[in-house]
Amino acid sequence: MAEGTGGVVLHDYWRSSASYRVRIALALKGIVYGRVPVDLVAGQQRAAAHLDVNPQGLVPALQIDGLVLTQSLAIIDYLDETRPAPPLLPQGAPARAHVRALALAIACEVHPLSNLAVLARVEALAGADARAEWNRDNIGRGLSAFERMLDHPGFAGRFCHGDAPGLADCVLIPQLYNADRWGVSFDHLPRISIVARSCAAHPAFLAAHPDNFAPLAQAAAAG
């Protein structure tokens, strides 16, 4: 465990969207943490040591306050309840419901159809070209719907709701990272593009970016 983390440890994979969400939330809350990298490509999520942490064999898992928390949105919700400043949800039930809907639109609709197991199954059934087409279509449709959902009174032209980043931004930005990886453009989506530029300049999002946690980056830093 890294010194000065106060017992907070994140089990994650550097490119995992769900892990990326939690890293953003931790950075926004100013929570220092240690990491246990879990290589999904190598199958480390299925090892007994990781299954003891997360019986689902998924990432992320967060050790904090003597607990082991799983599922990214549940983890972020816990962080917001126990460390309320800065808040990741707006004031008022209607606004909070809409922000949660934005987050769930990606976390529950787009992301599950693009995860590693699903893509591997599509490729096994129909080949590598079908895998790429499936993923690009899924991401493109999801982002187009999200763009329309950003047409709401709380969209102030900087972040998904208001003038500060919150839960929806924590979920959107990792999906945009995946869009870039798969060659899915979102330049034609003006609201999403504004949010992307705002988050790209925010220190918490910079700190949480996957490039900072790639195995080669870690090796270079250690060297």
Short mmCIF file of C-alpha atoms in Angstrom, two decimals:
data_model
loop_
_atom_site.label_atom_id
_atom_site.label_comp_id
_atom_site.label_asym_id
_atom_site.label_seq_id
_atom_site.Cartn_x
_atom_site.Cartn_y
_atom_site.Cartn_z
CA MET A 1 0.00 0.00 0.00
CA ALA A 2 1.34 3.43 -0.92
CA GLU A 3 2.26 5.73 1.95
CA GLY A 4 -0.20 8.45 2.84
CA THR A 5 -3.25 6.76 1.33
CA GLY A 6 -5.07 6.35 4.64
CA GLY A 7 -5.88 2.74 3.79
CA VAL A 8 -7.67 3.64 0.55
CA VAL A 9 -6.81 1.17 -2.21
CA LEU A 10 -8.28 0.95 -5.70
CA HIS A 11 -8.20 -2.34 -7.57
CA ASP A 12 -8.48 -1.35 -11.21
CA TYR A 13 -7.42 -1.82 -14.81
CA TRP A 14 -5.93 1.20 -16.50
CA ARG A 15 -8.28 1.18 -19.52
CA SER A 16 -11.43 0.08 -17.72
CA SER A 17 -14.20 2.64 -18.15
CA ALA A 18 -15.68 1.79 -14.77
CA SER A 19 -12.28 2.16 -13.09
CA TYR A 20 -11.69 5.45 -14.88
CA ARG A 21 -15.00 6.78 -13.49
CA VAL A 22 -13.92 6.02 -9.94
CA ARG A 23 -10.46 7.53 -10.45
CA ILE A 24 -12.13 10.77 -11.60
CA ALA A 25 -14.43 10.79 -8.56
CA LEU A 26 -11.53 10.14 -6.19
CA ALA A 27 -9.58 12.98 -7.78
CA LEU A 28 -12.56 15.35 -7.59
CA LYS A 29 -12.92 14.53 -3.90
CA GLY A 30 -9.19 14.93 -3.30
CA ILE A 31 -8.85 11.38 -1.96
CA VAL A 32 -5.33 9.94 -2.09
CA TYR A 33 -5.24 6.21 -2.81
CA GLY A 34 -2.98 3.32 -3.59
CA ARG A 35 -3.55 1.00 -6.55
CA VAL A 36 -3.61 -2.71 -7.18
CA PRO A 37 -3.55 -3.07 -10.98
CA VAL A 38 -5.67 -5.94 -12.32
CA ASP A 39 -4.76 -6.95 -15.88
CA LEU A 40 -8.07 -7.87 -17.53
CA VAL A 41 -6.40 -8.96 -20.76
CA ALA A 42 -4.20 -11.41 -18.86
CA GLY A 43 -7.20 -12.70 -16.91
CA GLN A 44 -6.05 -11.55 -13.48
CA GLN A 45 -9.66 -10.70 -12.60
CA ARG A 46 -10.34 -14.44 -12.44
CA ALA A 47 -7.48 -15.18 -10.04
CA ALA A 48 -8.37 -16.32 -6.55
CA ALA A 49 -6.72 -13.27 -4.97
CA HIS A 50 -8.95 -10.88 -6.90
CA LEU A 51 -12.08 -12.98 -6.45
CA ASP A 52 -11.53 -12.66 -2.71
CA VAL A 53 -11.83 -8.89 -3.20
CA ASN A 54 -14.62 -8.91 -5.79
CA PRO A 55 -16.48 -12.21 -6.21
CA GLN A 56 -17.84 -10.99 -9.57
CA GLY A 57 -14.33 -10.96 -11.00
CA LEU A 58 -14.72 -7.34 -12.14
CA VAL A 59 -13.05 -4.00 -11.60
CA PRO A 60 -13.06 -1.62 -9.90
CA ALA A 61 -13.10 -2.49 -6.24
CA LEU A 62 -12.32 0.13 -3.62
CA GLN A 63 -11.04 -0.53 -0.12
CA ILE A 64 -12.01 2.42 2.05
CA ASP A 65 -13.22 3.00 5.62
CA GLY A 66 -12.70 -0.67 6.43
CA LEU A 67 -15.02 -1.69 3.58
CA VAL A 68 -14.57 -3.25 0.18
CA LEU A 69 -16.90 -1.58 -2.31
CA THR A 70 -17.69 -2.76 -5.83
CA GLN A 71 -19.66 -1.42 -8.83
CA SER A 72 -18.46 1.99 -9.97
CA LEU A 73 -21.68 3.95 -9.48
CA ALA A 74 -22.22 2.47 -6.02
CA ILE A 75 -18.64 3.44 -5.13
CA ILE A 76 -19.13 7.01 -6.38
CA ASP A 77 -22.43 7.27 -4.51
CA TYR A 78 -20.68 6.16 -1.31
CA LEU A 79 -17.93 8.72 -1.80
CA ASP A 80 -20.50 11.46 -2.30
CA GLU A 81 -22.47 10.46 0.78
CA THR A 82 -19.45 10.16 3.08
CA ARG A 83 -17.37 13.01 1.64
CA PRO A 84 -19.97 15.50 0.41
CA ALA A 85 -17.60 18.28 -0.69
CA PRO A 86 -17.49 18.92 -3.54
CA PRO A 87 -20.91 17.44 -4.34
CA LEU A 88 -21.25 15.21 -7.41
CA LEU A 89 -25.03 15.60 -7.58
CA PRO A 90 -26.97 18.89 -7.89
CA GLN A 91 -29.54 20.24 -5.48
CA GLY A 92 -33.19 19.32 -6.04
CA ALA A 93 -34.80 15.95 -6.75
CA PRO A 94 -35.59 16.63 -10.45
CA ALA A 95 -32.00 17.69 -11.22
CA ARG A 96 -30.54 14.76 -9.30
CA ALA A 97 -32.81 12.34 -11.13
CA HIS A 98 -31.72 13.73 -14.49
CA VAL A 99 -28.01 13.53 -13.65
CA ARG A 100 -28.46 9.94 -12.51
CA ALA A 101 -30.30 9.20 -15.76
CA LEU A 102 -27.38 10.62 -17.74
CA ALA A 103 -24.93 8.44 -15.85
CA LEU A 104 -27.08 5.32 -16.17
CA ALA A 105 -27.65 5.90 -19.89
CA ILE A 106 -23.98 5.14 -20.41
CA ALA A 107 -23.20 2.85 -17.48
CA CYS A 108 -26.23 0.58 -17.98
CA GLU A 109 -26.98 0.89 -21.70
CA VAL A 110 -23.82 1.66 -23.67
CA HIS A 111 -21.00 0.27 -21.56
CA PRO A 112 -22.33 -3.28 -21.00
CA LEU A 113 -22.59 -3.87 -24.76
CA SER A 114 -19.01 -2.72 -25.24
CA ASN A 115 -17.28 -4.60 -22.47
CA LEU A 116 -14.49 -7.06 -23.14
CA ALA A 117 -16.54 -10.23 -22.68
CA VAL A 118 -19.31 -9.09 -25.05
CA LEU A 119 -16.88 -7.96 -27.73
CA ALA A 120 -14.97 -11.23 -27.50
CA ARG A 121 -18.22 -13.16 -27.95
CA VAL A 122 -19.25 -11.07 -30.96
CA GLU A 123 -15.85 -11.69 -32.54
CA ALA A 124 -16.08 -15.42 -31.85
CA LEU A 125 -19.48 -15.57 -33.56
CA ALA A 126 -18.93 -13.21 -36.47
CA GLY A 127 -15.30 -12.13 -36.73
CA ALA A 128 -13.13 -9.10 -35.97
CA ASP A 129 -14.90 -6.80 -38.45
CA ALA A 130 -18.25 -7.51 -36.81
CA ARG A 131 -16.73 -6.78 -33.40
CA ALA A 132 -15.55 -3.35 -34.56
CA GLU A 133 -18.83 -2.54 -36.32
CA TRP A 134 -20.87 -3.63 -33.28
CA ASN A 135 -18.85 -1.45 -30.93
CA ARG A 136 -18.77 1.63 -33.13
CA ASP A 137 -22.53 1.44 -33.75
CA ASN A 138 -23.24 0.97 -30.04
CA ILE A 139 -21.06 3.88 -28.95
CA GLY A 140 -22.34 6.17 -31.70
CA ARG A 141 -26.00 5.53 -30.88
CA GLY A 142 -25.37 5.98 -27.19
CA LEU A 143 -23.58 9.28 -27.57
CA SER A 144 -26.25 10.64 -29.91
CA ALA A 145 -28.91 9.88 -27.29
CA PHE A 146 -26.75 11.40 -24.54
CA GLU A 147 -26.38 14.59 -26.59
CA ARG A 148 -30.16 14.94 -26.72
CA MET A 149 -30.38 14.29 -22.98
CA LEU A 150 -28.03 17.24 -22.40
CA ASP A 151 -30.72 19.54 -23.75
CA HIS A 152 -32.04 20.35 -20.28
CA PRO A 153 -32.32 23.47 -18.07
CA GLY A 154 -29.29 22.55 -15.99
CA PHE A 155 -26.91 22.46 -18.96
CA ALA A 156 -24.92 25.67 -18.56
CA GLY A 157 -22.48 25.04 -21.37
CA ARG A 158 -19.54 23.70 -19.37
CA PHE A 159 -20.34 20.40 -17.72
CA CYS A 160 -23.24 17.95 -17.90
CA HIS A 161 -25.12 19.87 -15.21
CA GLY A 162 -24.17 23.32 -14.01
CA ASP A 163 -20.73 24.89 -13.82
CA ALA A 164 -18.92 22.12 -11.94
CA PRO A 165 -18.21 18.51 -12.85
CA GLY A 166 -20.30 15.79 -11.27
CA LEU A 167 -21.50 12.22 -11.57
CA ALA A 168 -22.54 12.42 -15.23
CA ASP A 169 -19.17 13.85 -16.25
CA CYS A 170 -17.41 11.04 -14.37
CA VAL A 171 -19.26 8.57 -16.58
CA LEU A 172 -19.24 10.45 -19.89
CA ILE A 173 -15.52 11.13 -20.17
CA PRO A 174 -14.40 7.48 -20.00
CA GLN A 175 -16.94 6.68 -22.72
CA LEU A 176 -15.46 9.43 -24.88
CA TYR A 177 -12.02 7.90 -24.33
CA ASN A 178 -13.42 4.65 -25.70
CA ALA A 179 -15.01 6.50 -28.61
CA ASP A 180 -11.60 7.89 -29.54
CA ARG A 181 -10.02 4.44 -29.30
CA TRP A 182 -12.60 2.97 -31.67
CA GLY A 183 -12.65 5.87 -34.12
CA VAL A 184 -16.13 7.12 -33.20
CA SER A 185 -16.28 10.87 -33.79
CA PHE A 186 -18.41 13.11 -31.59
CA ASP A 187 -17.39 16.42 -33.18
CA HIS A 188 -20.92 16.75 -34.54
CA LEU A 189 -22.37 16.64 -31.01
CA PRO A 190 -21.90 20.21 -29.74
CA ARG A 191 -22.96 19.78 -26.12
CA ILE A 192 -20.80 16.71 -25.59
CA SER A 193 -17.90 18.49 -27.29
CA ILE A 194 -18.21 21.42 -24.87
CA VAL A 195 -18.19 19.07 -21.86
CA ALA A 196 -15.22 17.18 -23.28
CA ARG A 197 -13.19 20.38 -23.62
CA SER A 198 -14.12 21.54 -20.11
CA CYS A 199 -13.14 18.24 -18.55
CA ALA A 200 -9.91 18.04 -20.58
CA ALA A 201 -8.75 21.21 -18.83
CA HIS A 202 -9.78 20.11 -15.32
CA PRO A 203 -6.98 18.76 -13.08
CA ALA A 204 -9.05 15.89 -11.66
CA PHE A 205 -9.78 14.51 -15.13
CA LEU A 206 -6.16 14.97 -16.16
CA ALA A 207 -4.99 13.07 -13.06
CA ALA A 208 -7.38 10.17 -13.71
CA HIS A 209 -6.58 9.72 -17.42
CA PRO A 210 -5.66 6.14 -18.44
CA ASP A 211 -2.37 7.26 -19.99
CA ASN A 212 -1.11 7.97 -16.46
CA PHE A 213 -1.74 4.35 -15.46
CA ALA A 214 -0.70 2.43 -18.58
CA PRO A 215 1.84 -0.31 -17.78
CA LEU A 216 4.53 1.38 -19.88
CA ALA A 217 3.93 4.70 -18.14
CA GLN A 218 4.21 2.99 -14.76
CA ALA A 219 7.42 1.25 -15.78
CA ALA A 220 8.92 4.52 -17.04
CA ALA A 221 8.01 6.30 -13.81
CA ALA A 222 9.58 3.51 -11.74
CA GLY A 223 12.74 3.64 -13.86
#
